[in-house]
Amino acid sequence: MERVRRKYVLTGNYAAAYAALHSRVEVVAAYPITPQTTIVEKIDELISKGEYNTTMIRVESEHSAMAAAIGASAAGARAFTATASHGLFYMYENIWWAANSRLPVVASFVTRALAPPWNIWSDHQDVYALRDSGWILFLARNAQEVYDLIIQAFKIAEDDEVRLPVGVAHDAFIVSHTSEPVEMPMQDEIDSFLPPPEHIKPLLDPENPVSVGNLPTAEQHYMLRKNIWDCIIYSLSVIRRVGREYTELTGRNYGELIPAYKTEDAEYILVTSGAMGGDAEDAVDVLRDMGIRAGHLSIRLFRPFPHDELIDKVADSKAILVFNRGVSMGLGGVITADIRDSISKEALSIPVYDFIVGLGGVEVSKDDFIKAVHDLKTGKLDMKKTYYLMGGEYV
Amino acid sequence: MPEVMYPIAKPAPGSAGKTGYWRWQKPVIIREKCTRCGLCWIYCPDSAYELDEEGYPIVLYDWCKGCGICAHECPVDAIKMVDEYGEG
Amino acid sequence: MTHMLEIRWHGRGGHGLVSASNLLAEMAVKKGLYAQSIPIFGAERRGAPTRVFTRISDKPIRTRSSVKNPDIVIITDRHLLNIINPLEGLKKGGYVIINVDELTEAERSRLQDFKVIPVNAVEIALKADLKVGGIPLVNIPLLGVLVKLLDFIDIDVAEEVLKERWSGEILEKNIKALKYAVEVVEIA
């Protein structure tokens, strides 16, 4: 299994840049925004060295970046873009055009808070806003996951039965600008995993003219959205299959969509997404040293939501504590709502507790998780409440 | 396994059905006045005109919505709009 | 290594701490270890106090929050001792690598619980002609101290990493500064 690999110390952003180029992406269209900028800068730098046969389109806005990616993808090219926060929201209209046109665009989103006030740090609120569009959405925990998931993203998006855009998100600075070792398969291995872009079915073909997005009947529109539902539900099996193939290639586990840590016998399960997962696992170890059976789940795949896998992993637990880096104002944590939906579908009676952490880039560390579990065990928490937990204190 | 549906439309005659029934007035060609300039054929927004071998226009009444643009544009008043359901 | 080594760098924007921390991480990885280099970005510009964290371990590193209890603190500017508290959370008996010609009496008493490695990084940088815009770069001399202090890093791997980053005259100056630091620094 162990093979000689390429291993570099890279930031999450550089990992994203290399992943796109190693996937033999043909068109990259992007506009700079902190903390995403170094992704496209790196791509541009490597293209200018003549190492990759990729066209970089410099556009005047993020709206145009996605429009150019949509155009390229509709013509059958492998297309990529990257953005963050306000750039993502400026792109938002075309986020839906990409999904509803069934185009296999892949994008890297560096999660960042929304203004005002201006804030460049991590917050998942921007990516959560894509939740209902039809994009397949991953949240990576580290630079290695960023790299691995982007390569898998192209294969998932381009699957003939899926044909949906895929976004791979990673936390601003905590992942985007942190340097760490990233192991990469050799190019020939990637090429054998991910077929060349020629297989992508073009939507636009001069020999067979069609128009995309013409006014349909209400019923046709309904059926097109229903078809996205059918395909995104089906995509779970494709995502798992692609993940297993990638695991075989690299030895890194992508068969799981919700990676688990010590959940087998866990009474208390912490649920997180993105970069805070590692610190949550530190907390699990501290809690276990105290004799508390804790475990952790990282929601790596946010949409489609891996309901069955979640239920498998929490079914025997006593309580679930969900830590959200984004909130649905007036309802609660975004991921908490997903977890409660799954619990209710199975008519389980496991209590789910709701925590909001890390908004605007506030640091999340193991003390936050430990405090939450202690308060739960001592009967201090109310399931109906949403707890805002900052620096180990409720605010 | 679902089959992907794309939001695409292919060019085809009357993909929205026979739109001629939207019409309450119809264009009628006065062949004696017609100079075969083809402007009616060019201007028709629904491609509801064809030209015969001699170049005279033929209205495709299955698709003509009766908008009257052809009659308005005809430089020699060779197209008359006639009420569909009246005496006309 | 029996535990995760945590280093906290305190400097000012423009001192090159992010580069030094990244280079250290690369050296550790080349030695078969795991490493992480976390820069803290804010509204800082050149001159503002900044922090960077390095973690090194023989196991994959999952922690991503800030380093709160470092084993080693590096201070590029002695005045930072009066502006912020770079010693916060530093383990008792931990190392303080500080860029000074000579410690004052007050500084000596402030640092008495720790192992202090004073190093005149400015002089080393000037000796190697390592300057940017006329200002001596203290990052590589301080990195040199770590190369000497940390037994899992050696001068060969340090040179190898610098060679991947720079070439020509710039590379020579960096290697010179690193080697001067290794030569002159005294570790008790």
XYZ file of C-alpha atoms in Angstrom, chain A:
395
model
C 0.000 0.000 0.000
C 2.762 2.430 0.984
C 4.199 4.042 -2.105
C 6.686 6.834 -2.639
C 4.723 10.069 -2.802
C 5.211 13.712 -3.338
C 5.077 15.451 0.011
C 5.260 19.207 0.454
C 4.655 21.676 3.249
C 1.789 23.761 1.890
C -0.929 26.113 3.021
C -4.540 25.024 2.519
C -4.771 27.520 -0.319
C -1.726 26.154 -2.132
C -3.106 22.643 -1.636
C -6.284 23.792 -3.412
C -4.260 25.314 -6.258
C -2.212 22.145 -6.784
C -5.314 19.954 -6.569
C -7.058 21.906 -9.329
C -4.005 21.774 -11.587
C -3.270 18.112 -10.837
C -6.874 17.450 -11.850
C -5.924 18.823 -15.261
C -8.432 21.620 -15.015
C -8.766 23.384 -18.375
C -10.307 26.711 -17.414
C -9.889 28.725 -14.229
C -11.826 31.971 -13.892
C -11.493 33.877 -10.660
C -11.366 37.238 -8.971
C -9.195 37.865 -5.921
C -10.632 38.186 -2.419
C -8.931 37.571 0.938
C -8.393 34.869 2.123
C -8.883 33.071 -1.175
C -6.443 35.159 -3.240
C -3.379 32.959 -2.919
C -5.232 30.021 -4.519
C -5.598 31.780 -7.846
C -2.258 33.547 -7.528
C -0.561 30.163 -7.195
C -2.532 28.719 -10.104
C -1.619 31.709 -12.252
C 2.045 31.438 -11.238
C 2.226 27.743 -12.142
C 0.405 28.270 -15.438
C 2.787 31.101 -16.336
C 5.737 28.737 -15.808
C 4.267 26.669 -18.611
C 3.752 23.625 -16.437
C 0.024 23.226 -17.066
C -2.215 23.434 -20.081
C -4.800 25.564 -18.330
C -6.436 28.807 -19.396
C -6.753 31.466 -16.708
C -9.531 33.944 -17.396
C -9.115 37.194 -15.494
C -12.589 38.519 -14.921
C -13.933 41.744 -13.449
C -16.007 40.213 -10.650
C -16.980 36.977 -8.951
C -20.308 37.022 -10.787
C -18.324 36.901 -14.007
C -15.926 34.314 -12.584
C -18.746 31.830 -12.111
C -20.323 32.887 -15.423
C -17.049 32.117 -17.225
C -16.747 28.783 -15.396
C -20.342 28.000 -16.395
C -19.616 28.861 -20.034
C -16.485 26.736 -20.087
C -18.212 23.854 -18.372
C -21.215 24.065 -20.725
C -18.769 23.731 -23.617
C -17.450 20.531 -22.014
C -14.300 21.914 -20.378
C -13.158 21.066 -16.853
C -13.659 24.358 -14.999
C -12.684 25.667 -11.577
C -13.054 28.825 -9.557
C -12.402 29.966 -6.013
C -13.801 32.676 -3.808
C -14.855 33.633 -0.280
C -17.451 35.525 1.678
C -18.620 38.645 -0.166
C -17.124 37.318 -3.370
C -19.247 34.201 -2.984
C -22.337 36.309 -2.414
C -21.578 38.428 -5.456
C -21.342 35.099 -7.307
C -24.547 33.816 -5.739
C -26.898 34.206 -8.710
C -24.585 32.125 -10.864
C -24.172 29.539 -8.105
C -27.762 28.622 -8.915
C -27.226 28.811 -12.668
C -24.409 26.280 -12.332
C -26.520 23.881 -10.269
C -29.730 24.194 -12.262
C -27.821 23.883 -15.555
C -26.299 20.649 -14.210
C -22.728 21.752 -14.851
C -19.811 19.949 -13.179
C -18.000 23.107 -12.053
C -15.727 22.650 -9.044
C -15.033 25.519 -6.672
C -12.907 26.129 -3.640
C -14.571 28.298 -0.997
C -12.482 29.777 1.802
C -14.977 30.363 4.593
C -15.061 33.927 5.881
C -17.469 36.100 7.871
C -19.779 38.588 6.218
C -19.735 42.323 6.833
C -20.524 44.674 8.353
C -18.276 45.089 10.173
C -15.506 43.980 7.828
C -13.956 40.739 8.952
C -11.623 38.442 7.058
C -11.614 35.513 9.490
C -13.302 32.161 9.394
C -17.040 31.718 9.764
C -19.096 29.115 7.860
C -22.026 31.437 7.292
C -21.006 32.163 3.685
C -20.906 28.526 2.617
C -24.067 27.626 4.564
C -25.915 30.058 2.287
C -25.294 27.627 -0.602
C -27.090 24.869 1.268
C -30.283 24.701 -0.780
C -28.896 25.349 -4.252
C -28.108 21.826 -5.407
C -24.328 22.121 -5.004
C -22.581 19.191 -3.381
C -20.686 20.757 -0.464
C -17.696 19.498 1.494
C -16.001 21.111 4.498
C -12.319 20.190 4.794
C -10.491 19.978 8.107
C -6.939 20.540 6.898
C -4.792 21.139 3.828
C -4.598 17.417 3.066
C -8.391 17.151 2.941
C -8.561 20.269 0.766
C -6.238 18.632 -1.751
C -7.873 15.205 -1.643
C -11.463 16.454 -1.784
C -10.902 18.765 -4.771
C -9.533 15.906 -6.851
C -12.484 13.733 -5.841
C -14.864 16.651 -6.480
C -14.193 16.626 -10.224
C -14.902 12.916 -10.441
C -18.139 13.263 -8.470
C -19.354 16.352 -10.350
C -18.668 14.835 -13.773
C -20.360 11.525 -13.052
C -23.038 11.054 -15.732
C -25.696 10.309 -13.114
C -24.740 13.251 -10.868
C -23.801 16.257 -13.020
C -23.863 18.763 -10.186
C -21.306 21.384 -9.171
C -19.158 20.585 -6.145
C -17.763 23.049 -3.622
C -14.930 22.240 -1.242
C -14.744 24.705 1.644
C -11.942 25.315 4.091
C -11.588 27.684 7.031
C -9.995 31.080 6.513
C -6.418 31.245 7.837
C -6.841 28.282 10.203
C -6.532 26.129 7.086
C -6.071 28.583 4.208
C -2.824 30.139 5.493
C -1.542 27.429 7.814
C 1.353 25.424 6.386
C 1.424 21.674 6.935
C 2.569 18.568 5.113
C 0.423 17.523 2.158
C 0.984 14.203 0.451
C 0.091 13.955 -3.200
C -0.271 10.978 -5.506
C 1.944 11.040 -8.571
C 0.385 12.613 -11.669
C -0.023 9.289 -13.474
C -1.907 7.927 -10.465
C -4.229 10.945 -10.462
C -4.737 10.512 -14.210
C -5.748 6.910 -13.712
C -8.173 7.935 -10.964
C -9.682 10.933 -12.748
C -10.379 10.435 -16.455
C -9.266 13.229 -18.822
C -11.813 16.023 -19.322
C -12.720 14.787 -22.811
C -15.318 12.509 -21.243
C -17.375 15.483 -20.000
C -20.606 15.715 -21.962
C -20.874 19.259 -23.356
C -24.192 20.988 -22.878
C -23.465 23.343 -25.756
C -22.435 21.821 -29.060
C -22.496 23.855 -32.296
C -23.415 20.690 -34.220
C -26.491 20.197 -32.096
C -27.750 23.634 -31.104
C -29.781 24.053 -27.926
C -30.536 26.948 -25.652
C -29.912 26.619 -21.915
C -32.355 27.919 -19.370
C -35.223 28.972 -21.631
C -38.562 29.690 -20.018
C -40.198 26.331 -19.288
C -43.624 25.529 -17.910
C -44.078 25.510 -14.145
C -44.345 21.720 -14.285
C -41.090 21.418 -16.228
C -39.353 23.647 -13.692
C -40.741 21.541 -10.856
C -39.484 18.349 -12.488
C -36.019 19.840 -13.103
C -35.658 20.696 -9.402
C -37.050 17.268 -8.475
C -34.435 15.733 -10.758
C -31.673 17.577 -8.875
C -33.117 16.058 -5.686
C -33.056 12.559 -7.202
C -29.504 13.005 -8.471
C -28.088 14.576 -5.296
C -29.581 11.764 -3.203
C -28.126 9.254 -5.657
C -24.790 11.126 -5.494
C -24.251 9.787 -1.965
C -23.445 6.401 -3.479
C -21.170 8.004 -6.067
C -19.379 10.086 -3.400
C -18.798 6.899 -1.373
C -17.583 4.949 -4.396
C -15.219 7.742 -5.457
C -14.063 8.027 -1.843
C -13.282 4.312 -1.683
C -11.364 4.505 -4.966
C -9.379 7.446 -3.598
C -8.737 5.569 -0.360
C -7.357 2.702 -2.405
C -5.075 5.121 -4.228
C -3.786 6.972 -1.178
C -4.485 4.916 1.925
C -6.339 7.909 3.406
C -9.882 7.164 4.499
C -12.520 8.785 2.314
C -15.054 5.973 2.528
C -16.594 7.823 5.454
C -18.538 11.001 4.762
C -18.706 11.811 8.469
C -15.314 10.771 9.854
C -15.689 9.419 13.376
C -13.323 9.493 16.334
C -13.940 7.158 19.279
C -17.704 7.074 18.741
C -18.174 3.284 18.967
C -18.829 3.290 22.708
C -19.393 7.027 23.141
C -22.140 8.380 25.363
C -21.523 11.997 24.402
C -20.911 12.789 20.765
C -19.455 16.132 19.704
C -20.359 17.138 16.149
C -18.317 19.759 14.304
C -17.439 20.694 10.759
C -14.284 22.096 9.218
C -11.081 23.077 10.981
C -12.297 22.849 14.588
C -12.506 19.027 14.344
C -8.925 18.435 15.474
C -9.372 20.439 18.657
C -12.644 18.576 19.282
C -10.693 15.309 19.096
C -8.190 16.721 21.606
C -11.180 17.408 23.873
C -12.429 13.821 23.411
C -9.069 12.511 24.663
C -9.100 14.833 27.681
C -12.688 13.823 28.521
C -11.848 10.132 28.195
C -8.896 10.619 30.545
C -11.471 11.903 33.041
C -13.549 8.779 32.512
C -16.179 10.399 30.296
C -16.964 8.388 27.189
C -16.913 11.073 24.509
C -16.592 10.814 20.744
C -16.460 13.130 17.774
C -18.009 13.344 14.318
C -16.822 15.723 11.609
C -19.475 16.644 9.052
C -17.172 16.500 6.053
C -20.044 16.241 3.574
C -22.641 18.934 4.280
C -24.858 18.438 1.205
C -26.243 15.955 0.406
C -26.539 15.265 4.116
C -25.304 11.730 4.933
C -28.330 10.814 7.047
C -27.800 7.031 7.184
C -24.168 7.323 8.168
C -24.987 9.828 10.897
C -27.671 7.577 12.354
C -25.323 4.564 12.287
C -22.772 6.504 14.260
C -24.989 8.172 16.870
C -27.683 5.537 17.401
C -26.256 4.243 20.698
C -25.233 7.581 22.179
C -26.798 9.351 25.141
C -26.528 12.919 23.864
C -25.290 14.844 20.847
C -23.628 18.245 21.148
C -23.438 20.185 17.896
C -20.959 23.027 17.411
C -21.859 25.376 14.585
C -19.712 28.070 13.016
C -22.839 29.602 11.512
C -26.361 30.280 12.673
C -29.791 30.431 11.114
C -31.029 33.562 12.848
C -34.151 32.826 14.831
C -33.782 29.038 14.560
C -30.362 27.889 15.739
C -27.174 26.259 14.503
C -27.286 25.264 10.847
C -25.796 21.805 11.390
C -27.842 21.293 14.563
C -31.003 21.570 12.461
C -29.631 18.877 10.128
C -28.826 16.548 13.010
C -32.272 17.065 14.572
C -33.874 16.340 11.207
C -32.073 12.990 11.011
C -32.883 12.101 14.617
C -36.554 12.894 14.048
C -36.764 10.909 10.780
C -35.693 7.829 12.717
C -37.981 8.693 15.650
C -34.982 8.446 17.998
C -35.070 10.113 21.376
C -31.425 11.218 21.644
C -31.245 14.794 22.938
C -29.397 17.233 20.664
C -27.769 20.354 22.145
C -27.066 23.455 20.122
C -23.875 25.553 20.349
C -22.725 28.487 18.257
C -18.950 28.897 18.234
C -16.227 30.685 16.317
C -18.304 33.333 14.559
C -16.160 36.012 12.953
C -13.026 33.947 13.479
C -13.236 33.628 17.271
C -10.893 30.843 18.292
C -12.450 27.470 19.083
C -10.333 25.255 21.299
C -10.682 22.087 23.317
C -11.782 23.985 26.435
C -15.022 24.998 24.697
C -15.950 21.368 24.009
C -14.930 20.198 27.472
C -17.016 22.894 29.135
C -20.078 21.989 27.064
C -19.858 18.298 28.014
C -19.339 19.135 31.709
C -22.337 21.459 31.730
C -24.459 18.831 30.050
C -23.411 16.154 32.532
C -24.207 18.416 35.476
C -27.670 19.177 34.147
C -26.994 22.805 33.313
C -28.123 22.696 29.693
C -31.568 23.155 28.189
C -32.196 21.423 24.862
C -34.512 24.233 23.766
C -31.758 26.830 24.022
C -29.035 27.865 21.633
C -25.768 28.443 23.495
C -23.313 31.047 22.306
C -19.966 29.765 23.551
C -16.898 32.005 23.191
C -13.542 31.423 24.874
C -14.997 28.802 27.215
C -17.803 31.113 28.429
C -21.433 31.578 27.462
C -22.128 35.064 26.174
